[in-house]
Amino acid sequence: MLDGIHGYPLRKSMEIIVGLAECYDARRLIPIKSVHLAVNNVFGAGEIGIAFVKNLADTGGKFVTFADTNPVAVPYGNWKDIGISGEWECKQAELTANYAKMGAFLGNTCTPYMIGHVPSFGEHIAWSESSATVFANAVLGARTNREGGPSSIASALTGFTPDYGLHQDQNRYGNLEIAVKVELNDIKDFAALGYFAGKVAQDGIPVFTGIPQTLSWDDLTMLCAACATTGSIAHFHVVGITPEAPTLQAAFGKNEPSPSLKFEFGPRQLNQMEEIINNAPSSEVDLIILGCPHYSIARIERVSRLLMGKKLKREVWILTSQVVKCYAQIMGYLSIIEAAGGRILGEACQNMMPPGFFNQNGYYTVATNSPRLAFYVRGLQNMLSHFGTEERCLEAAVNGVWR
Ligand code: F3S
């Protein structure tokens, strides 16, 4: 492949993979079972990325591994309704078509594990999308590093990744402890815990203790996404939940965290995180967004119950995959949400919408239950944020003010 005998796409891909292997002193390449491709949105890819993907597709690149895609920059069913330009949509459609030409499954979601892409324990994979990467490692027990856009494409084309980092047993043990000393009653509490963990752990592997064994996939989804927001955590252990961590000892292996690497997450830390995420100075709210990461059908059913018979003074957007949106339609949740004045936006990520889009459309303050969303819209879309439970966000939508 490296010699170019099999053509340009495989030569370029192998150059990327060998370059990575040399950087990280990997001694061999290993076959992978699946890929999740993050940079299939025009905002993240930029002109260079768009041209790179087009070139690979035009020169005959074909994925040899199952590869699915992350959210795009346009909610395909609703882009006109929310005011996205046709130019942006065309650009996105062209990029998406090039991924499809190479054989990608267009899942267009950051929660691929909710639509059937569920790697099994111990499986080597090459996933990009930081929130999904943590989920694959920490919840499913699969093995992946935090891949970048080019390296994940290269792995999908060649079927290989370098053997280093989280592919190796010795690098998967915890190296700091976060003792949870407060009740986590809502997915937003798990998100706040992740926000805290990212800050203190940075690129470490935290071991969480004190989390009840009854936590749900939605709780874990929010925890994973927030961990990968304030830090670059790619793996963690929840004792009794993470497949590799049936006990505290198994989670740490031979690592013994020093006292300076033992942290407590109690009521004070929970309040502190909420104060940091809540940076809107007044009770004004322009828009409510839920579903970062993409919402599950269970959460959408819950939202539909909360909105049944209500009329919204502020728009509510729920982000999810097209597959989950279809279920919501079949089950009647979509019509309840739309009757109230809300929307389910399939396949999109708010952060990838055109730069300046929100302010240009009169949205300056968002209410959300996702600190990841709050963090990114601040930097990328110049917005302020309110942070609270789903109920509180939806009450703000009904009343037109944040309370
Ligand atoms: Fe998904 Fe975008 Fe949030 S990719 S995790 S909706 S920032």
XYZ file of C-alpha atoms and ligand atoms in Angstrom:
410
model
C 0.000 0.000 0.000
C 2.759 2.382 0.980
C 4.556 1.817 -2.319
C 1.500 2.957 -4.241
C 0.975 -0.364 -6.020
C -2.709 -0.268 -4.977
C -3.292 3.327 -5.998
C -3.316 6.816 -4.502
C -6.014 6.467 -1.759
C -4.251 3.525 -0.121
C -0.793 5.086 -0.476
C -1.964 8.355 1.131
C -3.833 6.452 3.874
C -0.873 4.248 4.662
C 1.416 7.278 4.824
C -0.896 8.747 7.489
C -1.027 5.496 9.456
C 2.721 4.842 9.288
C 3.366 8.475 10.262
C 1.168 8.026 13.319
C 2.824 4.709 14.163
C 6.255 6.362 14.044
C 5.089 9.247 16.243
C 3.796 6.893 18.923
C 6.470 4.177 18.585
C 3.911 1.584 17.555
C 5.675 -1.620 16.511
C 2.878 -3.037 14.360
C -0.439 -2.331 12.744
C -3.594 -4.137 13.851
C -6.778 -4.869 11.893
C -9.867 -2.977 12.998
C -13.529 -3.967 12.947
C -15.163 -0.560 12.449
C -14.643 3.162 12.018
C -16.638 6.205 13.055
C -15.884 9.187 10.838
C -16.145 12.568 12.557
C -15.141 15.115 9.972
C -17.976 14.705 7.504
C -19.321 18.195 8.140
C -18.289 21.142 6.011
C -17.592 23.349 9.022
C -15.077 20.955 10.593
C -13.574 19.770 7.313
C -12.980 23.234 5.848
C -11.945 23.698 2.213
C -8.809 21.559 2.609
C -10.710 18.678 4.212
C -13.466 18.827 1.600
C -10.865 18.672 -1.194
C -8.990 15.828 0.561
C -12.134 13.660 0.761
C -13.134 14.497 -2.833
C -9.700 13.523 -4.072
C -9.817 10.161 -2.287
C -13.302 9.450 -3.638
C -12.427 10.562 -7.195
C -9.322 8.389 -7.311
C -11.220 5.238 -6.392
C -10.996 5.120 -2.568
C -13.238 2.387 -1.105
C -13.755 1.693 2.593
C -12.869 -1.901 3.459
C -14.204 -1.590 7.014
C -17.696 -0.714 8.198
C -17.558 3.057 8.577
C -20.372 5.374 9.616
C -20.589 9.130 9.876
C -20.960 11.839 12.509
C -23.550 14.655 12.408
C -23.482 17.055 9.498
C -23.751 20.848 9.297
C -27.333 20.817 8.016
C -30.491 19.193 9.419
C -31.484 17.599 6.118
C -35.264 17.658 6.633
C -35.458 21.179 8.120
C -32.587 23.312 6.867
C -34.831 25.760 5.001
C -37.274 26.113 7.947
C -34.519 27.194 10.319
C -32.902 29.588 7.845
C -29.768 27.768 6.656
C -28.657 28.888 3.192
C -28.871 26.687 0.102
C -25.173 27.300 -0.530
C -24.261 25.694 2.810
C -26.616 22.796 2.148
C -25.108 22.172 -1.333
C -21.577 22.141 0.035
C -22.599 19.675 2.739
C -24.464 17.458 0.272
C -21.359 17.242 -1.927
C -19.104 16.257 0.975
C -21.644 13.691 2.204
C -21.900 12.241 -1.323
C -18.132 11.716 -1.442
C -18.202 9.778 1.844
C -21.080 7.700 0.454
C -19.133 7.091 -2.790
C -16.352 5.496 -0.726
C -18.907 3.264 0.989
C -19.711 5.053 4.270
C -22.970 4.299 6.031
C -24.534 7.748 6.461
C -25.652 7.394 10.053
C -24.864 11.095 10.595
C -24.985 10.808 14.363
C -22.614 11.199 17.311
C -24.425 8.365 19.134
C -23.873 5.574 16.583
C -24.308 3.015 19.387
C -27.993 4.057 19.560
C -28.599 3.045 15.939
C -26.938 -0.329 15.851
C -23.215 0.422 15.545
C -22.236 -1.302 18.802
C -18.692 -2.694 18.932
C -18.243 -5.566 21.320
C -15.899 -6.041 24.267
C -12.217 -6.098 23.339
C -12.849 -5.236 19.670
C -10.241 -2.961 18.063
C -11.865 -0.027 16.273
C -10.804 3.425 15.022
C -13.369 5.991 16.057
C -13.180 9.736 15.846
C -15.813 11.973 17.578
C -14.525 12.426 21.088
C -17.805 11.765 22.938
C -18.465 8.498 21.085
C -14.858 7.376 21.550
C -15.179 7.538 25.336
C -18.457 5.614 25.186
C -16.879 2.882 23.041
C -13.983 2.437 25.489
C -15.612 3.029 28.856
C -19.111 1.617 28.391
C -18.728 -1.004 25.669
C -15.157 -2.093 26.443
C -14.069 -1.765 22.803
C -10.591 -0.341 22.109
C -9.926 2.880 20.291
C -7.714 5.925 20.514
C -9.237 9.365 19.898
C -8.769 9.339 16.148
C -8.611 12.483 14.074
C -10.498 13.017 10.810
C -7.684 11.932 8.407
C -6.545 8.953 10.503
C -10.083 7.562 10.763
C -10.535 7.847 6.989
C -7.146 6.169 6.500
C -8.177 3.298 8.789
C -11.493 2.871 6.962
C -9.648 2.634 3.624
C -6.860 0.290 4.757
C -8.561 -1.644 7.567
C -5.659 -0.977 9.968
C -4.610 1.251 12.846
C -1.273 1.477 14.698
C -1.093 -0.609 17.868
C -0.484 1.920 20.641
C -2.308 3.789 23.407
C -5.716 2.407 24.324
C -5.320 -0.624 22.072
C -2.895 -2.044 24.627
C -3.913 -3.537 27.997
C -1.283 -1.738 30.048
C -2.528 1.698 28.935
C -6.164 1.146 29.881
C -5.919 1.212 33.675
C -7.164 4.166 35.693
C -4.648 6.690 37.001
C -6.778 9.017 39.140
C -9.835 8.621 41.328
C -12.998 10.712 41.444
C -15.159 9.848 44.434
C -18.756 10.921 43.853
C -20.278 12.139 47.136
C -23.518 13.653 45.870
C -26.703 12.161 44.479
C -26.841 12.333 40.696
C -30.549 12.709 39.998
C -30.666 13.757 36.370
C -28.670 13.401 33.151
C -27.545 16.981 33.628
C -25.884 15.958 36.928
C -23.921 13.251 35.121
C -22.971 15.864 32.539
C -21.746 18.218 35.290
C -19.688 15.349 36.745
C -18.109 14.783 33.319
C -17.389 18.499 33.007
C -15.563 18.352 36.354
C -13.734 15.137 35.420
C -12.431 16.634 32.174
C -11.037 19.610 34.066
C -9.176 17.586 36.685
C -8.176 14.567 34.596
C -7.279 16.298 31.294
C -6.029 13.288 29.255
C -5.924 10.871 32.215
C -8.139 7.847 32.882
C -10.409 8.556 35.853
C -11.943 5.860 37.999
C -15.328 6.958 39.336
C -16.478 5.531 42.635
C -19.783 6.139 44.407
C -21.918 6.116 41.252
C -25.044 3.963 41.663
C -25.120 0.841 39.500
C -28.577 1.827 38.262
C -27.311 4.491 35.874
C -28.736 4.438 32.361
C -27.199 4.681 28.875
C -28.504 8.263 28.742
C -26.605 9.056 31.964
C -23.461 7.481 30.520
C -23.856 9.274 27.186
C -23.925 12.644 28.956
C -21.021 11.700 31.242
C -18.871 10.617 28.281
C -19.596 13.736 26.223
C -18.807 16.147 29.037
C -15.574 14.283 29.959
C -14.420 14.845 26.384
C -15.295 18.546 26.470
C -13.232 20.142 29.233
C -10.502 17.535 28.894
C -9.379 14.987 26.357
C -10.426 11.922 28.308
C -10.725 8.933 25.977
C -11.482 6.260 28.580
C -12.710 5.993 32.171
C -13.893 3.344 34.577
C -17.112 3.259 36.538
C -16.550 0.389 38.929
C -19.175 -2.274 38.273
C -20.240 -0.778 34.937
C -17.127 -0.535 32.746
C -16.547 -4.099 31.488
C -12.858 -4.015 32.481
C -13.614 -2.722 35.982
C -15.632 -5.236 38.017
C -13.642 -4.077 41.078
C -11.627 -1.026 42.100
C -8.458 -3.102 41.919
C -9.220 -4.231 38.368
C -9.845 -0.612 37.361
C -6.455 0.568 38.635
C -4.327 -2.529 37.956
C -0.900 -1.772 39.399
C -1.504 1.996 39.414
C -1.864 3.477 42.880
C -3.042 7.108 42.587
C -1.214 9.485 44.910
C -3.340 11.661 47.267
C -2.976 14.554 44.793
C -4.755 12.410 42.200
C -7.776 11.680 44.392
C -10.661 14.094 43.883
C -14.067 14.455 45.446
C -17.210 15.442 43.560
C -19.698 16.556 46.172
C -22.530 19.142 46.376
C -19.991 22.003 46.307
C -18.319 20.799 43.106
C -21.707 20.124 41.491
C -22.830 23.710 42.245
C -19.507 25.108 41.054
C -19.795 23.340 37.700
C -23.371 24.548 37.249
C -22.296 28.120 37.960
C -19.487 27.917 35.405
C -21.730 26.480 32.687
C -24.547 28.959 33.406
C -23.010 32.141 32.066
C -26.117 34.044 30.923
C -26.475 37.104 33.182
C -30.248 37.629 32.806
C -33.380 35.500 32.584
C -33.638 36.083 28.843
C -33.685 33.000 26.660
C -34.014 32.808 22.870
C -33.766 29.126 22.063
C -33.749 25.752 23.822
C -31.561 22.960 22.431
C -31.536 19.378 23.735
C -29.660 16.437 22.256
C -25.948 17.056 22.485
C -24.966 14.214 22.143
C -27.855 13.113 19.920
C -30.908 12.199 21.949
C -32.257 8.689 22.480
C -35.834 7.702 21.732
C -36.426 7.365 25.496
C -35.504 11.034 26.062
C -37.637 12.164 23.127
C -40.625 10.243 24.493
C -40.070 12.048 27.806
C -39.901 15.448 26.091
C -43.124 14.703 24.224
C -44.873 13.969 27.556
C -43.596 17.229 29.008
C -44.767 19.205 25.960
C -48.135 17.503 25.444
C -50.825 20.182 25.015
C -48.371 23.070 25.625
C -47.678 26.104 23.435
C -44.085 27.312 23.279
C -43.022 30.946 23.478
C -39.467 29.960 22.527
C -38.379 27.383 19.986
C -37.190 23.982 21.154
C -34.767 22.025 18.963
C -34.029 18.391 19.687
C -31.012 16.962 17.891
C -30.915 13.301 17.022
C -30.201 10.799 14.270
C -32.562 10.328 11.353
C -33.236 6.786 12.573
C -34.389 7.956 16.005
C -36.393 10.771 14.396
C -38.202 8.129 12.306
C -39.062 6.198 15.466
C -40.305 9.434 17.034
C -42.539 9.965 14.024
C -43.894 6.412 14.070
C -44.616 6.623 17.805
C -46.377 9.984 17.524
C -43.816 11.876 19.645
C -42.800 14.082 16.718
C -46.351 15.324 16.115
C -46.794 16.178 19.817
C -43.519 18.129 19.841
C -44.338 19.899 16.569
C -47.863 20.763 17.754
C -46.287 22.584 20.707
C -43.967 24.479 18.327
C -40.782 22.412 18.727
C -38.662 20.657 16.125
C -36.666 17.459 15.913
C -33.619 18.162 13.769
C -32.235 14.949 12.322
C -28.558 14.376 11.525
C -27.251 17.823 12.509
C -24.971 19.330 15.131
C -25.605 22.909 16.218
C -21.875 23.602 16.417
C -21.371 22.861 12.766
C -24.000 25.245 11.479
C -22.665 28.240 9.508
C -20.481 30.638 11.535
C -22.611 33.528 12.854
C -25.834 31.632 12.051
C -27.437 31.910 15.500
C -26.820 35.630 16.084
C -27.945 36.438 12.545
C -31.240 34.688 13.298
C -31.781 36.519 16.587
C -30.548 33.813 18.955
C -28.146 35.089 21.597
C -28.961 32.946 24.651
C -29.545 29.212 24.637
C -30.942 26.996 27.409
C -29.726 23.408 27.472
C -29.041 20.396 29.671
C -25.728 19.775 27.881
C -22.538 21.453 29.089
C -20.854 20.281 25.896
C -23.333 22.289 23.854
C -22.966 25.303 26.146
C -19.180 25.124 25.906
C -19.065 25.021 22.108
C -21.819 27.501 21.220
C -20.039 30.009 23.433
C -16.827 29.794 21.440
C -18.179 28.971 18.004
C -21.467 30.855 17.868
C -20.968 33.690 20.367
C -23.919 32.638 22.533
C -24.614 32.728 26.261
C -26.043 29.690 28.005
C -28.437 28.613 30.742
C -27.905 25.092 32.065
C -30.521 22.971 33.818
C -32.724 19.893 33.687
C -34.890 19.026 30.692
C -37.930 20.154 32.728
C -36.393 23.537 33.487
C -35.356 24.062 29.856
C -38.843 23.197 28.618
C -40.487 25.455 31.230
C -38.326 28.268 29.866
C -39.630 27.456 26.389
C -43.235 27.626 27.602
C -42.817 30.799 29.705
C -40.282 32.607 27.515
C -37.974 33.258 30.496
C -35.359 31.278 32.413
C -36.307 30.681 36.052
Fe -22.821 15.575 18.917
Fe -22.317 17.955 18.051
Fe -22.772 17.573 20.587
S -21.360 16.097 17.362
S -21.869 15.599 20.928
S -24.263 17.275 18.925
S -21.191 18.884 19.766
